[in-house]
Coordinates of C-alpha atoms in Angstrom, one line a residue:
M1 CA -37.7 45.8 -33.8
K2 CA -40.4 43.8 -32.1
R3 CA -40.2 41.2 -34.9
L4 CA -36.4 41.0 -34.7
L5 CA -36.5 40.4 -30.9
T6 CA -39.2 37.6 -31.5
L7 CA -36.9 35.9 -34.1
L8 CA -33.8 36.0 -31.8
C9 CA -35.7 34.4 -28.9
T10 CA -36.9 31.6 -31.2
L11 CA -33.3 30.9 -32.4
V12 CA -32.1 30.7 -28.7
L13 CA -34.9 28.3 -27.7
A14 CA -34.2 26.1 -30.7
A15 CA -30.5 25.8 -29.8
G16 CA -31.3 24.4 -26.3
P17 CA -29.9 25.1 -23.1
G18 CA -26.5 26.7 -23.7
S19 CA -25.7 26.9 -27.4
A20 CA -22.1 25.7 -26.5
K21 CA -21.6 22.0 -27.2
A22 CA -22.3 19.8 -24.2
P23 CA -19.1 18.0 -22.8
K24 CA -18.4 14.6 -24.0
A25 CA -18.5 11.8 -21.4
A26 CA -15.1 10.4 -20.4
P27 CA -14.2 7.1 -22.1
F28 CA -13.7 5.6 -18.6
A29 CA -14.4 7.0 -15.2
I30 CA -15.4 6.4 -11.7
Q31 CA -18.6 7.7 -10.3
G32 CA -19.2 6.9 -6.7
E33 CA -19.4 3.0 -6.5
R34 CA -19.6 2.6 -10.3
F35 CA -17.3 2.4 -13.3
L36 CA -18.6 4.4 -16.2
V37 CA -17.7 3.7 -19.9
D38 CA -18.8 6.7 -22.1
G39 CA -21.1 7.8 -19.3
K40 CA -22.8 4.4 -18.8
P41 CA -22.4 2.0 -15.9
F42 CA -19.8 -0.7 -16.7
I43 CA -18.9 -4.0 -14.9
V44 CA -15.3 -5.0 -15.8
R45 CA -15.4 -8.8 -16.8
S46 CA -11.7 -9.2 -17.4
G47 CA -9.4 -12.1 -18.1
E48 CA -5.5 -12.2 -17.6
M49 CA -3.5 -13.3 -20.5
H50 CA 0.2 -12.5 -21.2
Y51 CA 1.7 -11.9 -24.7
P52 CA 5.2 -13.6 -23.9
R53 CA 3.5 -16.8 -22.8
V54 CA 1.4 -17.1 -26.0
P55 CA 2.9 -17.1 -29.6
R56 CA 1.8 -14.0 -31.5
A57 CA 0.1 -16.1 -34.2
F58 CA -2.4 -17.2 -31.5
W59 CA -3.1 -13.8 -29.9
R60 CA -6.3 -13.2 -31.8
D61 CA -7.6 -16.8 -31.4
R62 CA -7.3 -16.6 -27.6
M63 CA -9.0 -13.2 -27.5
K64 CA -11.9 -14.4 -29.6
K65 CA -12.3 -17.1 -26.9
M66 CA -12.3 -14.5 -24.3
R67 CA -15.2 -12.8 -25.9
A68 CA -16.9 -16.1 -26.5
M69 CA -16.7 -16.8 -22.7
G70 CA -18.3 -13.4 -21.9
L71 CA -15.4 -11.2 -21.0
N72 CA -15.1 -7.6 -22.1
T73 CA -11.6 -6.7 -20.9
L74 CA -8.0 -8.1 -21.2
C75 CA -5.5 -7.7 -18.5
T76 CA -1.8 -8.1 -19.0
Y77 CA 1.4 -7.4 -17.3
V78 CA 4.4 -5.8 -19.1
F79 CA 7.7 -7.8 -18.9
W80 CA 10.6 -5.6 -18.2
N81 CA 13.3 -8.3 -18.4
L82 CA 12.2 -9.2 -21.9
H83 CA 11.8 -5.6 -23.1
E84 CA 15.2 -4.4 -21.8
P85 CA 17.5 -7.5 -21.8
E86 CA 20.5 -5.3 -21.5
P87 CA 20.6 -1.7 -20.0
G88 CA 19.3 0.7 -22.6
R89 CA 18.6 -1.8 -25.3
F90 CA 14.9 -2.2 -25.7
D91 CA 12.9 -4.7 -27.8
F92 CA 9.2 -4.5 -28.6
S93 CA 9.4 -6.6 -31.7
G94 CA 7.8 -9.9 -32.7
D95 CA 6.1 -11.8 -29.8
L96 CA 7.1 -8.7 -27.6
D97 CA 5.1 -6.2 -29.7
L98 CA 3.0 -4.9 -26.9
A99 CA 1.3 -2.2 -29.0
A100 CA 0.3 -4.8 -31.6
Y101 CA -1.2 -7.0 -28.8
L102 CA -3.2 -4.2 -27.4
R103 CA -4.4 -3.1 -30.8
T104 CA -5.5 -6.7 -31.5
A105 CA -7.5 -6.7 -28.2
Q106 CA -9.2 -3.5 -29.3
E107 CA -10.1 -5.0 -32.6
E108 CA -11.6 -7.9 -30.8
G109 CA -13.9 -5.7 -28.7
L110 CA -11.8 -5.9 -25.5
K111 CA -10.9 -3.1 -23.1
V112 CA -7.4 -3.4 -21.6
I113 CA -6.0 -3.3 -18.0
L114 CA -2.3 -2.6 -18.2
R115 CA 0.0 -3.7 -15.4
P116 CA 3.5 -2.3 -16.3
G117 CA 5.2 -3.1 -13.0
P118 CA 8.1 -2.4 -12.8
Y119 CA 7.7 -5.5 -10.7
I120 CA 5.0 -8.1 -11.8
C121 CA 5.5 -11.3 -9.8
T122 CA 3.5 -13.7 -12.0
E123 CA 5.7 -16.8 -11.4
W124 CA 8.1 -15.2 -13.9
E125 CA 11.9 -15.0 -13.5
F126 CA 12.7 -12.4 -10.8
G127 CA 9.1 -11.1 -11.0
G128 CA 9.9 -9.6 -14.4
L129 CA 12.9 -7.6 -13.2
P130 CA 16.0 -7.9 -15.4
G131 CA 19.0 -9.9 -13.9
W132 CA 21.3 -7.1 -14.8
L133 CA 19.8 -4.9 -12.2
V134 CA 21.7 -6.9 -9.5
K135 CA 25.1 -6.9 -11.0
E136 CA 26.1 -4.6 -8.1
A137 CA 26.0 -6.9 -5.1
D138 CA 24.4 -4.2 -2.8
M139 CA 21.5 -3.3 -5.2
K140 CA 18.1 -3.5 -3.5
V141 CA 15.2 -4.0 -5.8
R142 CA 11.6 -2.7 -5.1
T143 CA 13.1 -0.2 -2.7
A144 CA 13.9 3.6 -2.9
D145 CA 17.5 2.7 -3.8
P146 CA 18.1 5.5 -6.4
R147 CA 19.7 3.0 -8.8
F148 CA 16.6 0.9 -9.0
L149 CA 14.4 3.9 -9.2
A150 CA 16.4 5.5 -12.0
A151 CA 16.4 2.2 -14.0
A152 CA 12.6 1.7 -13.5
A153 CA 11.9 5.3 -14.5
K154 CA 13.7 4.7 -17.8
Y155 CA 11.8 1.5 -18.5
L156 CA 8.4 3.0 -17.7
K157 CA 9.1 6.0 -19.9
R158 CA 9.9 3.6 -22.8
V159 CA 6.7 1.5 -22.1
G160 CA 4.7 4.9 -22.0
Q161 CA 6.0 5.7 -25.5
E162 CA 4.8 2.4 -26.8
V163 CA 1.3 2.7 -25.4
D164 CA 0.6 6.4 -25.4
A165 CA -1.7 6.4 -28.3
L166 CA -3.5 3.3 -27.0
Q167 CA -4.9 4.9 -23.8
A168 CA -8.6 5.6 -23.6
D169 CA -8.4 9.3 -23.8
R170 CA -6.9 8.9 -27.3
G171 CA -9.5 6.3 -28.5
G172 CA -7.4 3.4 -27.4
P173 CA -8.4 0.3 -25.3
I174 CA -6.4 1.0 -22.1
V175 CA -8.8 2.0 -19.3
M176 CA -6.9 1.1 -16.2
V177 CA -3.2 1.0 -15.2
Q178 CA -1.9 -0.7 -12.1
V179 CA 0.8 1.0 -10.0
E180 CA 3.5 -1.5 -8.9
N181 CA 2.1 -4.9 -7.9
E182 CA 0.9 -6.4 -4.6
Y183 CA 3.4 -4.1 -2.8
G184 CA 1.5 -4.7 0.5
S185 CA 2.8 -8.2 0.5
F186 CA 6.3 -6.9 0.3
G187 CA 6.8 -3.6 2.2
K188 CA 5.5 -0.4 3.5
D189 CA 7.8 2.2 1.9
M190 CA 5.5 5.1 0.9
A191 CA 8.5 6.9 -0.7
Y192 CA 9.2 4.0 -3.0
K193 CA 5.5 3.8 -3.9
Q194 CA 5.2 7.5 -4.5
A195 CA 8.4 7.4 -6.7
I196 CA 7.0 4.7 -8.8
R197 CA 3.7 6.4 -9.2
Q198 CA 5.3 9.7 -10.2
A199 CA 7.5 7.8 -12.8
M200 CA 4.3 6.5 -14.3
V201 CA 2.9 9.9 -14.5
D202 CA 6.1 11.3 -16.0
A203 CA 6.0 8.4 -18.5
G204 CA 2.6 9.6 -19.8
F205 CA 0.2 7.1 -18.3
R206 CA -3.2 8.8 -18.0
A207 CA -5.6 5.9 -17.6
Q208 CA -7.3 5.2 -14.3
F209 CA -4.6 4.2 -11.8
Y210 CA -5.3 1.5 -9.3
T211 CA -3.5 -0.9 -6.9
S212 CA -4.0 -4.6 -6.4
D213 CA -3.3 -6.5 -3.1
G214 CA -4.3 -9.3 -0.8
P215 CA -7.5 -8.4 1.3
G216 CA -5.7 -8.3 4.7
Q217 CA -5.7 -4.9 6.4
D218 CA -1.9 -4.8 6.6
M219 CA -1.5 -5.7 2.9
L220 CA -4.1 -3.0 1.9
A221 CA -2.4 -0.4 4.1
G222 CA 1.0 -1.3 2.7
G223 CA 0.2 -1.4 -1.1
T224 CA -2.5 1.3 -1.6
F225 CA -2.8 5.1 -1.9
P226 CA -5.4 7.3 -0.2
D227 CA -6.5 8.7 -3.5
L228 CA -6.3 5.6 -5.8
L229 CA -8.7 2.8 -6.3
P230 CA -7.7 -0.3 -4.3
T231 CA -8.6 -3.8 -5.6
V232 CA -8.4 -7.1 -3.8
N233 CA -6.9 -10.5 -4.9
F234 CA -8.1 -13.9 -3.6
G235 CA -8.8 -17.5 -4.5
A236 CA -11.8 -18.6 -6.5
G237 CA -14.9 -19.7 -4.6
P238 CA -16.1 -18.9 -1.2
E239 CA -13.4 -16.2 -0.3
C240 CA -15.5 -13.5 -2.1
A241 CA -17.6 -12.4 0.8
E242 CA -14.8 -12.3 3.3
A243 CA -12.4 -10.4 1.0
F244 CA -14.9 -7.7 0.1
A245 CA -15.9 -7.4 3.8
E246 CA -12.2 -6.6 4.4
L247 CA -12.1 -4.1 1.5
D248 CA -15.2 -2.4 2.8
K249 CA -13.6 -2.0 6.3
F250 CA -10.6 -0.5 4.6
R251 CA -12.4 2.0 2.3
K252 CA -16.0 2.6 1.4
G253 CA -17.8 4.4 -1.5
I254 CA -15.7 3.0 -4.2
P255 CA -16.3 0.6 -7.1
K256 CA -15.6 -2.9 -5.8
M257 CA -13.3 -5.1 -7.9
C258 CA -11.3 -8.3 -7.6
G259 CA -7.9 -7.5 -9.1
E260 CA -7.0 -11.1 -9.4
Y261 CA -9.6 -13.9 -8.9
W262 CA -7.3 -17.0 -8.8
A263 CA -9.2 -19.4 -11.1
G264 CA -6.4 -22.0 -10.9
W265 CA -2.9 -22.2 -9.5
F266 CA 0.8 -22.8 -10.6
D267 CA 3.1 -25.7 -10.3
H268 CA 6.4 -26.4 -8.8
Y269 CA 8.9 -29.1 -9.9
G270 CA 8.6 -32.2 -7.8
K271 CA 5.1 -31.4 -6.5
A272 CA 1.6 -32.3 -7.7
H273 CA -0.1 -30.5 -10.5
H274 CA -2.7 -28.1 -9.1
T275 CA -6.4 -28.4 -10.0
T276 CA -9.5 -26.5 -8.6
D277 CA -13.1 -27.0 -8.9
P278 CA -14.8 -25.3 -11.9
K279 CA -18.2 -25.2 -10.2
E280 CA -16.9 -23.5 -7.1
G281 CA -15.0 -20.9 -9.0
A282 CA -18.0 -20.1 -11.2
E283 CA -20.2 -19.7 -8.2
G284 CA -17.8 -16.9 -7.1
V285 CA -18.2 -15.2 -10.3
T286 CA -22.0 -15.4 -10.0
W287 CA -21.7 -14.0 -6.5
M288 CA -19.7 -11.0 -7.7
L289 CA -22.0 -10.3 -10.8
Q290 CA -25.1 -10.5 -8.6
R291 CA -23.6 -7.5 -6.6
G292 CA -22.3 -5.5 -9.6
I293 CA -18.7 -6.3 -8.6
S294 CA -16.0 -6.2 -11.3
F295 CA -13.4 -8.9 -11.5
N296 CA -10.2 -10.1 -13.4
L297 CA -9.7 -13.8 -13.8
Y298 CA -6.2 -14.8 -13.1
M299 CA -5.6 -16.6 -15.4
F300 CA -7.9 -16.9 -18.3
H301 CA -5.2 -18.5 -20.3
G302 CA -1.9 -19.3 -18.6
G303 CA 0.3 -20.4 -21.5
T304 CA 4.0 -21.2 -21.2
N305 CA 7.2 -19.8 -19.5
F306 CA 9.3 -20.5 -22.6
G307 CA 13.1 -20.6 -22.3
F308 CA 14.5 -19.7 -18.9
M309 CA 11.6 -17.6 -17.9
N310 CA 10.0 -19.6 -15.0
G311 CA 10.3 -17.9 -11.6
A312 CA 10.5 -19.5 -8.1
N313 CA 8.9 -19.1 -4.8
W314 CA 10.4 -18.9 -1.3
T315 CA 8.6 -20.1 1.9
G316 CA 11.7 -20.9 3.8
R317 CA 12.8 -23.3 1.1
Y318 CA 13.5 -22.7 -2.6
A319 CA 10.8 -23.9 -5.0
P320 CA 11.2 -23.3 -8.8
D321 CA 8.1 -23.0 -11.0
T322 CA 7.6 -25.2 -14.0
T323 CA 8.0 -24.2 -17.6
S324 CA 4.3 -25.1 -18.1
Y325 CA 2.0 -22.2 -16.9
D326 CA -1.1 -24.3 -17.6
Y327 CA -2.6 -22.9 -14.4
D328 CA -5.6 -25.2 -14.7
V329 CA -7.9 -22.5 -16.1
M330 CA -10.3 -21.7 -19.0
L331 CA -7.9 -22.5 -21.8
D332 CA -5.2 -25.2 -21.5
E333 CA -1.6 -24.6 -22.6
A334 CA -2.5 -25.2 -26.2
G335 CA -5.5 -22.8 -26.1
R336 CA -8.3 -25.4 -26.0
P337 CA -11.4 -24.7 -23.8
T338 CA -11.6 -26.6 -20.6
P339 CA -14.5 -27.5 -18.4
K340 CA -13.9 -24.3 -16.6
F341 CA -14.4 -22.3 -19.7
F342 CA -18.0 -23.6 -20.0
A343 CA -18.8 -23.3 -16.3
Y344 CA -17.7 -19.6 -16.2
R345 CA -19.4 -18.9 -19.4
E346 CA -22.7 -20.3 -18.0
A347 CA -22.1 -18.1 -14.8
I348 CA -21.6 -15.0 -16.9
Q349 CA -24.3 -15.3 -19.5
P350 CA -27.3 -14.3 -17.2
F351 CA -25.6 -10.9 -16.5
L352 CA -24.9 -9.8 -20.1
A353 CA -26.2 -6.3 -21.0
K354 CA -29.5 -6.0 -22.9
G355 CA -28.8 -6.9 -26.5
E356 CA -25.3 -8.4 -25.7
K357 CA -24.8 -11.8 -27.3
L358 CA -21.8 -14.1 -26.9
P359 CA -19.9 -14.9 -30.1
E360 CA -19.3 -18.4 -31.1
L361 CA -16.0 -20.1 -30.4
P362 CA -13.5 -20.0 -33.2
A363 CA -12.6 -23.3 -35.0
P364 CA -10.2 -25.4 -33.0
Q365 CA -6.6 -25.3 -34.1
P366 CA -4.9 -28.6 -35.1
L367 CA -2.8 -30.7 -32.8
I368 CA -0.5 -33.4 -34.1
E369 CA 1.2 -36.5 -32.9
I370 CA 4.9 -37.0 -33.9
P371 CA 6.2 -40.6 -34.0
A372 CA 9.3 -41.6 -31.9
I373 CA 12.3 -39.4 -32.9
R374 CA 15.6 -41.1 -32.3
F375 CA 18.7 -39.2 -31.2
T376 CA 21.8 -40.4 -32.9
E377 CA 24.2 -37.4 -32.6
S378 CA 25.8 -35.7 -29.7
A379 CA 28.1 -32.8 -28.8
A380 CA 29.9 -32.0 -25.7
L381 CA 28.9 -28.9 -23.6
S382 CA 32.5 -27.9 -23.5
Q383 CA 32.3 -26.9 -27.2
L384 CA 30.5 -23.7 -26.2
L385 CA 33.1 -22.6 -23.6
K386 CA 34.7 -19.3 -24.6
A387 CA 37.3 -17.2 -22.8
P388 CA 36.7 -17.4 -19.0
V389 CA 36.9 -14.8 -16.3
H390 CA 39.6 -15.8 -13.8
A391 CA 39.0 -15.0 -10.1
E392 CA 40.3 -16.3 -6.7
A393 CA 36.8 -17.3 -5.7
P394 CA 33.8 -18.2 -8.0
L395 CA 31.9 -15.2 -9.3
A396 CA 28.2 -14.9 -9.3
M397 CA 26.4 -15.1 -12.7
E398 CA 25.4 -11.5 -12.6
A399 CA 29.0 -10.4 -11.9
L400 CA 29.8 -12.0 -15.2
G401 CA 27.3 -10.0 -17.0
Q402 CA 25.0 -12.9 -17.5
S403 CA 21.3 -13.3 -16.5
Y404 CA 20.1 -16.8 -17.5
G405 CA 21.4 -20.2 -18.3
Y406 CA 24.5 -21.9 -16.8
V407 CA 28.0 -21.0 -15.5
L408 CA 30.9 -23.6 -15.5
Y409 CA 33.4 -23.0 -12.7
R410 CA 36.8 -24.7 -13.3
H411 CA 39.5 -25.3 -10.7
A412 CA 42.9 -26.9 -11.4
V413 CA 43.4 -29.6 -8.6
S414 CA 46.9 -29.5 -7.2
E415 CA 46.7 -32.4 -4.6
T416 CA 45.2 -35.9 -4.7
S417 CA 42.7 -36.1 -1.8
R418 CA 39.6 -37.9 -0.6
E419 CA 37.6 -35.4 1.3
V420 CA 34.3 -33.6 1.6
L421 CA 33.7 -31.0 -1.1
E422 CA 31.5 -28.2 0.1
V423 CA 30.0 -25.7 -2.3
K424 CA 28.5 -23.0 -0.1
D425 CA 25.3 -21.5 -1.4
V426 CA 24.6 -23.1 -4.8
R427 CA 22.1 -21.1 -6.9
D428 CA 20.4 -23.4 -7.9
Y429 CA 21.5 -26.7 -9.3
A430 CA 25.0 -28.0 -9.8
V431 CA 26.6 -30.9 -11.5
V432 CA 30.1 -31.7 -10.2
L433 CA 32.7 -33.4 -12.4
Q434 CA 36.4 -34.2 -12.5
G435 CA 37.4 -34.5 -16.2
A436 CA 34.6 -36.6 -17.8
R437 CA 33.9 -38.4 -14.5
R438 CA 30.6 -37.3 -12.8
I439 CA 31.0 -37.0 -9.1
G440 CA 27.4 -36.0 -8.1
S441 CA 24.9 -33.1 -8.1
L442 CA 23.7 -30.4 -5.6
D443 CA 20.2 -29.1 -5.4
R444 CA 19.2 -25.8 -3.7
R445 CA 15.6 -27.1 -3.2
L446 CA 17.0 -29.9 -1.0
R447 CA 19.5 -27.6 0.7
Q448 CA 22.4 -29.8 -0.5
S449 CA 26.0 -28.4 -0.3
C450 CA 28.3 -31.3 0.2
L451 CA 29.7 -34.3 -1.7
D452 CA 32.2 -37.0 -0.7
V453 CA 34.9 -36.7 -3.5
D454 CA 38.0 -38.5 -4.6
V455 CA 40.0 -36.0 -6.7
K456 CA 43.3 -36.4 -8.4
A457 CA 46.1 -33.9 -8.8
G458 CA 46.5 -32.6 -12.3
E459 CA 42.9 -32.9 -13.4
T460 CA 40.3 -30.1 -13.4
L461 CA 37.4 -30.0 -11.0
D462 CA 34.2 -28.6 -12.8
I463 CA 31.1 -27.3 -11.2
L464 CA 28.3 -26.6 -13.7
V465 CA 25.6 -24.4 -12.1
E466 CA 22.2 -23.8 -13.5
N467 CA 19.9 -20.9 -12.7
T468 CA 16.6 -22.7 -12.4
G469 CA 14.6 -19.4 -11.9
R470 CA 15.0 -16.4 -9.7
I471 CA 12.6 -16.0 -6.8
N472 CA 9.7 -13.7 -8.0
F473 CA 7.9 -13.2 -4.6
D474 CA 8.9 -12.4 -1.0
K475 CA 11.7 -10.4 0.5
A476 CA 14.0 -13.2 -0.5
M477 CA 14.2 -11.3 -3.8
L478 CA 16.4 -8.8 -2.2
E479 CA 19.3 -11.3 -1.8
E480 CA 18.7 -13.3 -5.1
R481 CA 21.8 -13.9 -7.2
K482 CA 22.8 -16.8 -9.2
G483 CA 25.8 -19.2 -9.6
I484 CA 28.0 -20.0 -6.6
L485 CA 27.7 -17.2 -4.0
G486 CA 30.0 -18.7 -1.3
A487 CA 33.4 -20.4 -0.9
V488 CA 34.2 -23.8 -2.3
T489 CA 36.2 -25.9 0.2
L490 CA 37.8 -29.3 0.1
G491 CA 38.4 -30.9 3.5
G492 CA 37.5 -27.4 5.1
K493 CA 40.2 -25.6 3.0
A494 CA 39.1 -23.0 0.5
L495 CA 39.9 -23.8 -3.1
K496 CA 41.3 -20.6 -4.7
G497 CA 41.8 -19.9 -8.4
W498 CA 38.8 -20.4 -10.7
D499 CA 38.0 -19.9 -14.3
C500 CA 34.3 -18.8 -14.7
Y501 CA 32.8 -19.7 -18.1
S502 CA 29.5 -18.1 -19.0
L503 CA 27.0 -20.4 -20.8
P504 CA 23.7 -18.4 -21.6
L505 CA 22.8 -21.0 -24.4
S506 CA 21.5 -18.1 -26.3
D507 CA 23.5 -19.4 -29.4
L508 CA 24.1 -23.1 -30.1
S509 CA 25.7 -22.5 -33.6
G510 CA 29.1 -23.5 -32.1
L511 CA 28.2 -27.1 -31.5
R512 CA 29.6 -29.7 -33.8
F513 CA 27.6 -32.9 -33.6
Q514 CA 28.9 -36.3 -34.3
A515 CA 27.5 -39.9 -34.3
G516 CA 27.5 -41.7 -31.0
E517 CA 27.2 -40.9 -27.4
V518 CA 28.9 -38.2 -25.4
T519 CA 29.2 -38.3 -21.6
A520 CA 26.7 -35.9 -19.9
P521 CA 26.4 -33.1 -19.6
A522 CA 26.0 -33.0 -23.4
F523 CA 23.7 -32.0 -26.3
H524 CA 21.8 -34.5 -28.3
R525 CA 20.4 -33.7 -31.8
A526 CA 17.8 -35.3 -34.0
T527 CA 15.9 -34.3 -37.1
F528 CA 12.3 -35.2 -38.1
D529 CA 10.0 -34.4 -41.1
L530 CA 6.6 -33.1 -41.1
T531 CA 4.0 -32.9 -43.8
N532 CA 1.5 -30.8 -41.7
V533 CA 2.3 -28.6 -38.6
G534 CA 0.2 -28.3 -35.5
D535 CA 0.7 -27.9 -31.8
T536 CA 2.2 -30.8 -30.0
F537 CA 3.5 -31.9 -26.5
L538 CA 7.0 -33.4 -26.5
D539 CA 7.2 -36.3 -24.3
L540 CA 10.3 -36.2 -22.1
R541 CA 9.6 -39.2 -19.9
G542 CA 12.7 -41.1 -19.3
W543 CA 15.1 -38.1 -19.7
G544 CA 16.8 -36.4 -16.7
K545 CA 17.3 -32.7 -16.6
G546 CA 18.1 -29.9 -19.0
Q547 CA 16.6 -27.9 -21.9
V548 CA 14.9 -28.5 -25.2
F549 CA 15.4 -26.5 -28.4
V550 CA 13.2 -26.9 -31.5
N551 CA 14.3 -25.2 -34.6
G552 CA 16.5 -22.9 -32.5
R553 CA 13.7 -21.9 -30.2
N554 CA 14.2 -22.7 -26.5
L555 CA 11.0 -24.4 -25.4
G556 CA 12.1 -24.6 -21.6
R557 CA 13.2 -27.0 -18.9
H558 CA 12.8 -30.7 -18.7
W559 CA 13.2 -32.4 -15.3
N560 CA 12.2 -35.8 -14.3
L561 CA 10.7 -34.7 -11.0
G562 CA 7.3 -34.0 -12.5
P563 CA 4.6 -32.8 -12.5
M564 CA 5.3 -31.6 -16.0
D565 CA 6.5 -34.6 -18.1
T566 CA 5.8 -32.9 -21.5
L567 CA 6.9 -29.6 -23.1
Y568 CA 4.4 -27.7 -25.2
C569 CA 5.7 -27.0 -28.7
P570 CA 3.5 -24.5 -30.6
A571 CA 2.8 -25.0 -34.3
T572 CA 4.5 -21.8 -35.1
Y573 CA 7.9 -23.2 -33.9
L574 CA 7.5 -26.1 -36.4
Q575 CA 7.7 -26.1 -40.3
A576 CA 6.6 -28.4 -43.0
G577 CA 9.6 -30.5 -44.0
R578 CA 12.7 -30.9 -42.0
N579 CA 12.8 -29.9 -38.3
E580 CA 15.6 -30.0 -35.8
V581 CA 15.3 -30.8 -32.0
I582 CA 18.3 -30.4 -29.6
V583 CA 18.2 -31.6 -26.0
L584 CA 20.6 -30.6 -23.3
E585 CA 20.9 -33.4 -20.9
L586 CA 22.7 -32.9 -17.5
E587 CA 22.0 -36.3 -16.2
P588 CA 23.2 -39.8 -17.3
A589 CA 19.7 -40.7 -18.5
S590 CA 19.2 -43.8 -20.8
Q591 CA 16.4 -42.3 -22.9
R592 CA 17.3 -41.1 -26.3
E593 CA 13.8 -40.8 -28.0
I594 CA 11.1 -38.1 -28.0
R595 CA 7.6 -38.3 -29.4
G596 CA 4.9 -35.7 -29.9
L597 CA 1.6 -36.1 -28.1
K598 CA -1.8 -34.3 -28.6
N599 CA -2.2 -33.9 -24.8
P600 CA 0.1 -33.0 -22.0
V601 CA 1.2 -35.3 -19.4
L602 CA 0.9 -33.5 -16.0
S603 CA 1.6 -36.1 -13.2
Q604 CA 1.4 -35.9 -9.5
G605 CA 5.1 -35.2 -9.2
L606 CA 7.7 -37.2 -7.1
G607 CA 7.3 -35.2 -4.0
R608 CA 11.0 -34.4 -3.8

């Protein structure tokens, strides 16, 4: 018996303290003022990059460049308006394959911070909210309106299904998930915030929740939760100390993190292209890393607001953002490293973990020049008109079941008159015609609403209205609708009886081009041949205003206001052999050529 007891004691001692298996460290956790990954301290060095702004073929290249600069985490929004273009119809395919994007990040050694919204701002059309949400005139987005909350919950549930297996607790890369987005700059409705948070829980999000707001005490109070990690957003450079002092006043004993470190800035049509100092921005990164502070660079790579997806700002005046989202950051619109890349890389390198080594940059991707392409065929915009909706007064775009593009409003003139035509509340740019005769244009940016006209009985009065981007920030979002929102009067008398034609420009197959010139607004077509494909920038100098389509892909808007005088055309939109380019031109511009350049032209704008 004595020998048996001795043997049992020996076995227990060999098994160590508690023969039960020691608990495994969480893949990502907060301990006091530190982040932990697998139980070890972790500083988040994140960069923002958005999958709809970068063609899928380039995702991995850009992520490799993130790692080469010293980043360990990728941050991205999720884009509701793209994933649910119509109520209940979801799309996570191709360039919208969110799960594939996140898996690629993990394969490249990156953690992921996910920002599913439902509101995302990001200089994107309506802050990522679908236009169909506001078909009902009294819908209030980003509020506790039960219709908005129900739609948002369905969307979040669908996103949750896409990314469930990619959360850290299941071996995936997602370590943090943001609740709403900078809500402290919009409102203080705790019921709304709690409803969105609960919808995210119900959708199966389990990674570390956090919020992101400006550093002001009011913004932090409005946007945060008592039990969730708050982060602060601010401009690159000397704002660091002040921002974190404000965060420290608001809440102590937490890991400090800059949710958005604005490494550059976005552009508006008609204004100068923004640039910021690489050295100053890099010094801010050094300041944070010296203190063990985590950060997310907004942006690392901006990319492009392809198609109709640019947003707009409101500061008492409407200001649409450009198609280019170059943002003056570490990679340019074509993914090439800029001076900021090397300045920030140098700032990060001294703070790498022991044994950590930065990978080499991948080989540069080809850029090409395309000789002048001459346009010799045209087609009238009217070829795309289908059955209209008739109404006594013009109907908003959303009331027509349309989110993007143009609406043509047509009125049969019954009396010849020379009066003032007033179009109340144009959203956002209108071309006014009688028959083929152009009368003038109205621009919401300039608060224009009136034109002197000379109209003749028996002819139609056409008002072609373009949605140049829904406001993506500020409470002005609550009233944002497109088209003509008020009455149209002639000499003070309301014009009644309108045919409203939807022109989303999602399908141009109905166009029949012919040789020669067609009066604007019209489409112009050309073809060109390529032996080798590569990225290029289409030079639109000399053109007026409209859209550009290459091989059926909507590149975005051209507008002669600057600062963006070129449109980025990725190699993936081109093909060896014959290519087609179609330009919608709203203005009577004389230019009928386009060429491809290796570098963008970002001017100082015209200041209009």
